[in-house]
mmCIF file of C-alpha atoms in Angstrom:
data_model
loop_
_atom_site.group_PDB
_atom_site.id
_atom_site.type_symbol
_atom_site.label_atom_id
_atom_site.label_comp_id
_atom_site.label_asym_id
_atom_site.label_seq_id
_atom_site.Cartn_x
_atom_site.Cartn_y
_atom_site.Cartn_z
ATOM 1 C CA GLN I 218 18.218 -8.133 -6.797
ATOM 2 C CA VAL I 219 16.268 -5.196 -5.429
ATOM 3 C CA GLN I 220 12.656 -4.966 -6.528
ATOM 4 C CA LEU I 221 9.888 -2.522 -5.749
ATOM 5 C CA VAL I 222 6.397 -3.620 -6.707
ATOM 6 C CA GLU I 223 3.399 -1.308 -6.579
ATOM 7 C CA SER I 224 -0.205 -2.375 -6.303
ATOM 8 C CA GLY I 225 -3.589 -0.853 -5.604
ATOM 9 C CA GLY I 226 -4.090 1.349 -8.609
ATOM 10 C CA GLY I 227 -7.345 1.466 -10.498
ATOM 11 C CA LEU I 228 -10.283 3.543 -11.640
ATOM 12 C CA VAL I 229 -12.157 5.694 -9.142
ATOM 13 C CA GLN I 230 -14.599 8.571 -9.328
ATOM 14 C CA ALA I 231 -13.601 12.036 -8.274
ATOM 15 C CA GLY I 232 -13.924 12.407 -4.533
ATOM 16 C CA GLY I 233 -13.141 8.766 -3.941
ATOM 17 C CA SER I 234 -10.174 7.057 -2.340
ATOM 18 C CA LEU I 235 -7.473 4.580 -3.260
ATOM 19 C CA ARG I 236 -4.662 2.999 -1.300
ATOM 20 C CA LEU I 237 -1.418 2.210 -3.070
ATOM 21 C CA SER I 238 1.104 -0.239 -1.704
ATOM 22 C CA CYS I 239 4.762 -0.779 -2.456
ATOM 23 C CA GLU I 240 6.530 -3.962 -1.468
ATOM 24 C CA ALA I 241 10.314 -4.011 -1.451
ATOM 25 C CA SER I 242 12.429 -7.114 -1.776
ATOM 26 C CA GLY I 243 16.112 -7.859 -2.108
ATOM 27 C CA ARG I 244 17.219 -5.556 0.713
ATOM 28 C CA THR I 245 15.885 -3.482 3.558
ATOM 29 C CA PHE I 246 16.108 0.278 3.222
ATOM 30 C CA THR I 247 17.520 1.005 6.634
ATOM 31 C CA ARG I 248 17.847 4.745 7.270
ATOM 32 C CA SER I 249 16.757 5.363 3.686
ATOM 33 C CA ALA I 250 14.039 7.613 2.419
ATOM 34 C CA MET I 251 11.250 6.179 0.327
ATOM 35 C CA GLY I 252 8.795 8.053 -1.781
ATOM 36 C CA TRP I 253 6.050 8.208 -4.353
ATOM 37 C CA PHE I 254 6.147 9.996 -7.673
ATOM 38 C CA ARG I 255 3.606 10.224 -10.457
ATOM 39 C CA GLN I 256 3.681 10.870 -14.156
ATOM 40 C CA ALA I 257 0.716 12.006 -16.213
ATOM 41 C CA PRO I 258 0.678 11.713 -20.011
ATOM 42 C CA GLY I 259 2.871 14.349 -21.608
ATOM 43 C CA LYS I 260 4.225 15.557 -18.269
ATOM 44 C CA GLU I 261 7.396 15.050 -16.309
ATOM 45 C CA ARG I 262 7.575 12.736 -13.328
ATOM 46 C CA ALA I 263 6.418 14.708 -10.295
ATOM 47 C CA PHE I 264 7.067 14.324 -6.590
ATOM 48 C CA VAL I 265 4.099 13.191 -4.514
ATOM 49 C CA ALA I 266 5.371 12.260 -1.052
ATOM 50 C CA ALA I 267 8.368 10.908 0.835
ATOM 51 C CA ILE I 268 8.951 9.410 4.246
ATOM 52 C CA SER I 269 11.923 8.832 6.496
ATOM 53 C CA TRP I 270 13.096 5.461 7.810
ATOM 54 C CA SER I 271 11.843 6.363 11.296
ATOM 55 C CA THR I 272 8.493 7.478 9.775
ATOM 56 C CA ASP I 273 8.723 10.604 11.948
ATOM 57 C CA ASN I 274 9.204 12.882 8.986
ATOM 58 C CA THR I 275 7.297 13.220 5.761
ATOM 59 C CA TYR I 276 7.215 15.546 2.787
ATOM 60 C CA TYR I 277 4.298 16.115 0.460
ATOM 61 C CA GLY I 278 3.865 17.807 -2.860
ATOM 62 C CA ASP I 279 1.734 20.942 -2.651
ATOM 63 C CA SER I 280 -1.023 19.482 -4.804
ATOM 64 C CA VAL I 281 -1.621 16.500 -2.504
ATOM 65 C CA LYS I 282 -1.155 18.010 0.950
ATOM 66 C CA GLY I 283 -4.085 17.295 3.210
ATOM 67 C CA ARG I 284 -5.450 14.604 0.881
ATOM 68 C CA PHE I 285 -2.691 11.976 0.679
ATOM 69 C CA THR I 286 -0.928 10.204 3.519
ATOM 70 C CA ILE I 287 2.307 8.274 3.191
ATOM 71 C CA SER I 288 3.325 5.561 5.617
ATOM 72 C CA ARG I 289 5.742 2.653 5.819
ATOM 73 C CA ASP I 290 6.133 -0.567 7.758
ATOM 74 C CA ASN I 291 9.825 -1.351 8.031
ATOM 75 C CA ALA I 292 9.197 -4.767 9.552
ATOM 76 C CA LYS I 293 7.283 -5.748 6.413
ATOM 77 C CA ASN I 294 9.440 -3.694 4.034
ATOM 78 C CA THR I 295 6.359 -1.995 2.655
ATOM 79 C CA MET I 296 5.157 1.529 2.009
ATOM 80 C CA THR I 297 1.657 2.806 1.369
ATOM 81 C CA LEU I 298 0.013 5.900 -0.020
ATOM 82 C CA GLN I 299 -3.521 6.590 1.131
ATOM 83 C CA MET I 300 -5.187 8.882 -1.382
ATOM 84 C CA ASN I 301 -8.424 10.607 -0.398
ATOM 85 C CA SER I 302 -10.580 13.230 -2.082
ATOM 86 C CA LEU I 303 -9.143 12.250 -5.430
ATOM 87 C CA LYS I 304 -9.350 14.701 -8.297
ATOM 88 C CA VAL I 305 -9.298 14.164 -12.043
ATOM 89 C CA GLU I 306 -5.872 15.820 -12.113
ATOM 90 C CA ASP I 307 -4.505 13.058 -9.869
ATOM 91 C CA THR I 308 -4.740 10.702 -12.838
ATOM 92 C CA ALA I 309 -1.255 9.354 -13.539
ATOM 93 C CA ILE I 310 1.031 6.398 -13.257
ATOM 94 C CA TYR I 311 2.267 6.254 -9.668
ATOM 95 C CA TYR I 312 5.777 5.042 -8.929
ATOM 96 C CA CYS I 313 7.316 3.809 -5.718
ATOM 97 C CA ALA I 314 10.958 4.760 -5.163
ATOM 98 C CA ALA I 315 13.721 4.187 -2.641
ATOM 99 C CA ALA I 316 16.900 6.160 -2.051
ATOM 100 C CA ASN I 317 20.274 5.208 -0.610
ATOM 101 C CA LYS I 318 20.124 8.177 1.710
ATOM 102 C CA PRO I 319 18.069 9.563 4.576
ATOM 103 C CA LEU I 320 15.141 11.902 4.115
ATOM 104 C CA SER I 321 16.110 15.449 3.225
ATOM 105 C CA PRO I 322 14.598 18.227 1.109
ATOM 106 C CA SER I 323 16.482 16.848 -1.882
ATOM 107 C CA VAL I 324 14.304 13.743 -1.965
ATOM 108 C CA ARG I 325 11.712 15.789 -3.808
ATOM 109 C CA LEU I 326 13.953 15.231 -6.826
ATOM 110 C CA ALA I 327 13.496 12.027 -8.799
ATOM 111 C CA ARG I 328 17.221 11.811 -9.550
ATOM 112 C CA MET I 329 17.943 11.297 -5.842
ATOM 113 C CA TYR I 330 16.315 7.866 -5.907
ATOM 114 C CA ASN I 331 18.194 4.690 -6.725
ATOM 115 C CA TYR I 332 15.394 2.168 -7.090
ATOM 116 C CA TRP I 333 12.030 2.389 -8.824
ATOM 117 C CA GLY I 334 8.976 0.244 -9.207
ATOM 118 C CA GLN I 335 7.250 -0.401 -12.508
ATOM 119 C CA GLY I 336 4.332 1.883 -11.705
ATOM 120 C CA THR I 337 0.618 1.472 -11.169
ATOM 121 C CA GLN I 338 -2.086 3.355 -13.047
ATOM 122 C CA VAL I 339 -4.498 5.563 -11.160
ATOM 123 C CA THR I 340 -7.395 6.979 -13.132
ATOM 124 C CA VAL I 341 -9.859 9.409 -11.606
ATOM 125 C CA SER I 342 -13.038 10.024 -13.557
ATOM 126 C CA SER I 343 -15.273 13.059 -13.297
#
């Protein structure tokens, strides 16, 4: 059974940093894109970042460019999201996701992902 488990969420002041991790089990996502999404209360799930299997290519949502960095370690079957210069508007539940396809512009869409974690809460206070 495939599982994605996020960790690293918490409460941080604006301007601070957090590092989220996602550990996959049950299969390796060879040649598959992986990504992060977030959902704030009353809003739709939004794309944050995605990364290719080779880690050569990444995509970022406009609101996090220059502040967040996505990475993955295929040997450990893990993915991370380093979040710096956090803003109050970054407050959301953050979800790890994996697709059965390589990275492409379409991976900005949540419906392109086949597996999801349970989410981890990130709260940024002013």
